[in-house]
Coordinates of N, CA and C in Angstrom, one line a residue:
X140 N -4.6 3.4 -21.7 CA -3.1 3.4 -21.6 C -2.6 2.7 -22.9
X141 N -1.2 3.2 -23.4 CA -0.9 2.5 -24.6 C -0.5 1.2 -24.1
X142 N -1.0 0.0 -25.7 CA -0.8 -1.4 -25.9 C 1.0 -1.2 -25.8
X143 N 1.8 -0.5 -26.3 CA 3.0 -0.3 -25.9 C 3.5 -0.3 -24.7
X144 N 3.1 0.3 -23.7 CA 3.4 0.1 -22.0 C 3.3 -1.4 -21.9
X145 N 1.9 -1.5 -22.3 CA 1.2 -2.9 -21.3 C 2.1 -3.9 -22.2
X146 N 2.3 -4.1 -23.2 CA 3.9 -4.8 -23.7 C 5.2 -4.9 -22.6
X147 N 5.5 -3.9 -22.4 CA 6.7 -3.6 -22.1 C 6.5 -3.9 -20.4
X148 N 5.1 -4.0 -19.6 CA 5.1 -4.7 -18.7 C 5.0 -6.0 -18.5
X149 N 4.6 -6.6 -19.3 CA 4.4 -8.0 -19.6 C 5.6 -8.6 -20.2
X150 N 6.6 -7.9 -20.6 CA 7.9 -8.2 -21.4 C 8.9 -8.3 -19.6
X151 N 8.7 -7.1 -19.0 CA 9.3 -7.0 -17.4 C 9.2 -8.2 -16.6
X152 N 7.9 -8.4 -16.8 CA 7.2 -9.6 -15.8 C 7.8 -10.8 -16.2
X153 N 7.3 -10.9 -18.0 CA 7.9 -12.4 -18.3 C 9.4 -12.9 -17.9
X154 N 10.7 -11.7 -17.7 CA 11.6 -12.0 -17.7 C 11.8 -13.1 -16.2
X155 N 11.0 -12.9 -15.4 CA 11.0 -13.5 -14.3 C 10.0 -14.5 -14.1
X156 N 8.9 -14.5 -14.7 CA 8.5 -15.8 -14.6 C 8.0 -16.2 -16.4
X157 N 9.3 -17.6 -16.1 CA 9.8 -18.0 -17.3 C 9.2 -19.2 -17.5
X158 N 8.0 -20.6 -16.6 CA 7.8 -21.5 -16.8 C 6.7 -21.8 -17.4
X159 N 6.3 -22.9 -17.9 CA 5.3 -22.6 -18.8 C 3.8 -22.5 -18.0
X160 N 3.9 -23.1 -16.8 CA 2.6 -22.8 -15.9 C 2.5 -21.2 -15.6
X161 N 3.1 -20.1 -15.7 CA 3.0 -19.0 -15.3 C 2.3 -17.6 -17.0
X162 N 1.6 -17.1 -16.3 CA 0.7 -16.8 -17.0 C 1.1 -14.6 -16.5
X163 N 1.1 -14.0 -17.3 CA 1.5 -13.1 -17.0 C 0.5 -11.9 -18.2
X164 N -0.4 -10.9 -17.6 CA -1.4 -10.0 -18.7 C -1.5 -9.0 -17.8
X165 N -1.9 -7.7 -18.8 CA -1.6 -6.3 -18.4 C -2.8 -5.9 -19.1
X166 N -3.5 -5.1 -19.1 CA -4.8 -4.4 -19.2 C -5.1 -3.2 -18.6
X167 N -6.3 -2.4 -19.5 CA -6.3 -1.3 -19.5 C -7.6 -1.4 -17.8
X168 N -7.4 -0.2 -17.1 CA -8.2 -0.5 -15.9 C -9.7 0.1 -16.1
X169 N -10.4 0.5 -15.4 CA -11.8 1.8 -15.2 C -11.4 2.7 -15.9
X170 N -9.9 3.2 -15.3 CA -10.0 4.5 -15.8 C -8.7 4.3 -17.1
X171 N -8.6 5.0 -18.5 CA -7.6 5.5 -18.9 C -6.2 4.9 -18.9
X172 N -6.0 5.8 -18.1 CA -4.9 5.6 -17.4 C -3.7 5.3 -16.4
X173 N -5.6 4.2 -16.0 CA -4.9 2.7 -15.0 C -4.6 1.7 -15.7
X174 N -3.6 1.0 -15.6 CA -3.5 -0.5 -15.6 C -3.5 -1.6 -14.7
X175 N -4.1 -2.9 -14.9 CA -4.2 -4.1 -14.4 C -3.4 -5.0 -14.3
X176 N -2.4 -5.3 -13.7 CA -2.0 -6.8 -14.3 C -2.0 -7.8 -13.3
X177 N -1.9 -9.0 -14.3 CA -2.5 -10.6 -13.5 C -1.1 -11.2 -13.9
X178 N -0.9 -12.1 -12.5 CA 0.3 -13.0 -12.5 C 0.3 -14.0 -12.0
X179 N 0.1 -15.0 -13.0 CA -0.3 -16.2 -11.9 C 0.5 -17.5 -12.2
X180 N 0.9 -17.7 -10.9 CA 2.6 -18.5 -11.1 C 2.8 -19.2 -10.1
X181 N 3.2 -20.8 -10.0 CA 3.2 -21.8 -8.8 C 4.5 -20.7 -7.7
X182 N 5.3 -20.3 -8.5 CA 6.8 -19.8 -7.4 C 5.7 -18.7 -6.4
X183 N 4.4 -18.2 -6.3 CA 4.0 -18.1 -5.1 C 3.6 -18.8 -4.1
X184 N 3.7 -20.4 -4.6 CA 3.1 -20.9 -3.4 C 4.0 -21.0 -2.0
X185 N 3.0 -21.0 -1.0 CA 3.4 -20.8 0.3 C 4.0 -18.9 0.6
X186 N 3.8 -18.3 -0.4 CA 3.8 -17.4 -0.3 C 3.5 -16.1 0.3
X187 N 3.2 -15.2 1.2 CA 2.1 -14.2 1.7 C 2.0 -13.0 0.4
X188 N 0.4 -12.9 0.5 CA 0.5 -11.4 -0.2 C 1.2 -10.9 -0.5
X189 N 1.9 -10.2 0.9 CA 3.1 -9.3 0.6 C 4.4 -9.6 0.0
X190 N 4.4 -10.6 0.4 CA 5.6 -11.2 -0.4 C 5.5 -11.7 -2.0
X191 N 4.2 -11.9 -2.2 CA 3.8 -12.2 -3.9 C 4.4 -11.0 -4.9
X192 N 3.7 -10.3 -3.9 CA 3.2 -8.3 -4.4 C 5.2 -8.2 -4.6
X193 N 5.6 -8.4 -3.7 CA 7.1 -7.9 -3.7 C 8.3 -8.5 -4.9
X194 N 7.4 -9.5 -4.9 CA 8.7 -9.8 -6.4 C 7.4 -9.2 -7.6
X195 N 6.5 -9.2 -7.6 CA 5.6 -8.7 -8.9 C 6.8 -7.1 -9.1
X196 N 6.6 -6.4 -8.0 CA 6.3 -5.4 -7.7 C 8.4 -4.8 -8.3
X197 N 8.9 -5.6 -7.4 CA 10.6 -5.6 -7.4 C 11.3 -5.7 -9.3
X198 N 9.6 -6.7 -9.8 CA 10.7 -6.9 -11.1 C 9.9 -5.2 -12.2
X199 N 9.0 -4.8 -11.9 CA 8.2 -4.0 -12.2 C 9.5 -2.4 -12.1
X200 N 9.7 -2.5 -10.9 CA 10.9 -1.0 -10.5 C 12.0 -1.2 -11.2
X201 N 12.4 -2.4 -11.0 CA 13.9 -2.6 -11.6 C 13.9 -2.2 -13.1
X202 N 12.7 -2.5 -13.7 CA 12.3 -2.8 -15.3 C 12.1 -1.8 -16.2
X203 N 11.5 -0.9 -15.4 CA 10.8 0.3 -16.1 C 11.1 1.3 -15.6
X204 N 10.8 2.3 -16.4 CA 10.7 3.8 -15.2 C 10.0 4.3 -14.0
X205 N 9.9 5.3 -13.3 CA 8.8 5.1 -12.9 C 7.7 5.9 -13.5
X206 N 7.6 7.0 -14.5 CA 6.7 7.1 -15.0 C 6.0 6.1 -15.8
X207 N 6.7 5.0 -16.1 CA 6.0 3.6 -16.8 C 5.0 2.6 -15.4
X208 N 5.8 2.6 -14.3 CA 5.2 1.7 -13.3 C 4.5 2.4 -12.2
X209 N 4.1 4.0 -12.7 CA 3.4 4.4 -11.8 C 1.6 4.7 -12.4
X210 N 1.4 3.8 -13.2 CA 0.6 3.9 -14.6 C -0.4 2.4 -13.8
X211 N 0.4 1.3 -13.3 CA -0.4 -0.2 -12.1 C -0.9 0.4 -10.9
X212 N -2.1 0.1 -11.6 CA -2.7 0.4 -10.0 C -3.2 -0.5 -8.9
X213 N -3.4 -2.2 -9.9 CA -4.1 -3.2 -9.1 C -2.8 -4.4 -10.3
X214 N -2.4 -5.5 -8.9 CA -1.3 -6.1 -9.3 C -2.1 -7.5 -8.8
X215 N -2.9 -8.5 -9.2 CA -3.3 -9.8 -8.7 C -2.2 -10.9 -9.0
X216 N -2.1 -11.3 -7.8 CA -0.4 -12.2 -8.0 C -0.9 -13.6 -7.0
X217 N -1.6 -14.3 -8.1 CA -2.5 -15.8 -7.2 C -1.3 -17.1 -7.8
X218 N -1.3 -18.0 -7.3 CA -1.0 -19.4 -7.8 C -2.5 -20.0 -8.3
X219 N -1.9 -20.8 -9.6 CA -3.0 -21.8 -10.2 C -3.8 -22.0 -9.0
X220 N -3.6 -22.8 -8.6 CA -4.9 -23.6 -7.1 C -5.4 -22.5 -6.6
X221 N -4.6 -21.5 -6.3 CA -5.9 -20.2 -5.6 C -7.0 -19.8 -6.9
X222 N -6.2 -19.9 -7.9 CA -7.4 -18.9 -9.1 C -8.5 -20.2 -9.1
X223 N -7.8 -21.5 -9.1 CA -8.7 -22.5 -9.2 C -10.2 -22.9 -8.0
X224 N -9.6 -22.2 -6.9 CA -10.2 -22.3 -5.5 C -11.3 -20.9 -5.7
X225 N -11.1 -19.8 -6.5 CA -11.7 -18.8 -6.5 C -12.7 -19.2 -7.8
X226 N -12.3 -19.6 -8.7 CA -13.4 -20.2 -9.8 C -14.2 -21.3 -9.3
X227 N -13.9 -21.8 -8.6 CA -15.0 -23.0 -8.4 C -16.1 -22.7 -7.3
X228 N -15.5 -21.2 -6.6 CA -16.5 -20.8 -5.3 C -17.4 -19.6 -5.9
X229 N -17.2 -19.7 -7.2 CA -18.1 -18.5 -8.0 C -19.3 -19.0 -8.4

């Protein structure tokens, strides 16, 4: 997928998470024509899944088209301490 998209998702995303602990990257997937992106940001904590997924996801629609936001196929939306809890159990 173009470095252009994956900009312009990461440009979407940043608008909403603005602090400096929040970390926001877009990547090309397996295939082509999938994209990846990672968001990892304390405003999820206490958060569910679904609810993580839903502001990733909310600022994603609002932002783009949808032939631009139908291009994510896998959206990982952790807080610091979970990615930190997942690295240390590796």
């Amino acid at each position: 997928m173009s470095d252009e998209l994956k900009r312009r998702i990461e440009q979407a995303l940043r608008s909403s998470f603005t602090e400096s602990e929040d970390f926001v990257y877009a990547r090309s997937g397996d295939d082509p024509d999938n994209i990846h992106v990672v968001v990892i940001s304390p405003k999820f904590a206490g958060l569910r899944l679904k609810e993580k997924q839903a502001l990733v996801w909310d600022q994603l629609t609002a932002s783009l088209r949808p032939d631009d936001w139908q291009h994510i196929t896998l959206a990982l939306t952790v807080t610091p301490e979970e990615l930190s809890d997942v690295l240390h159990a590796m």
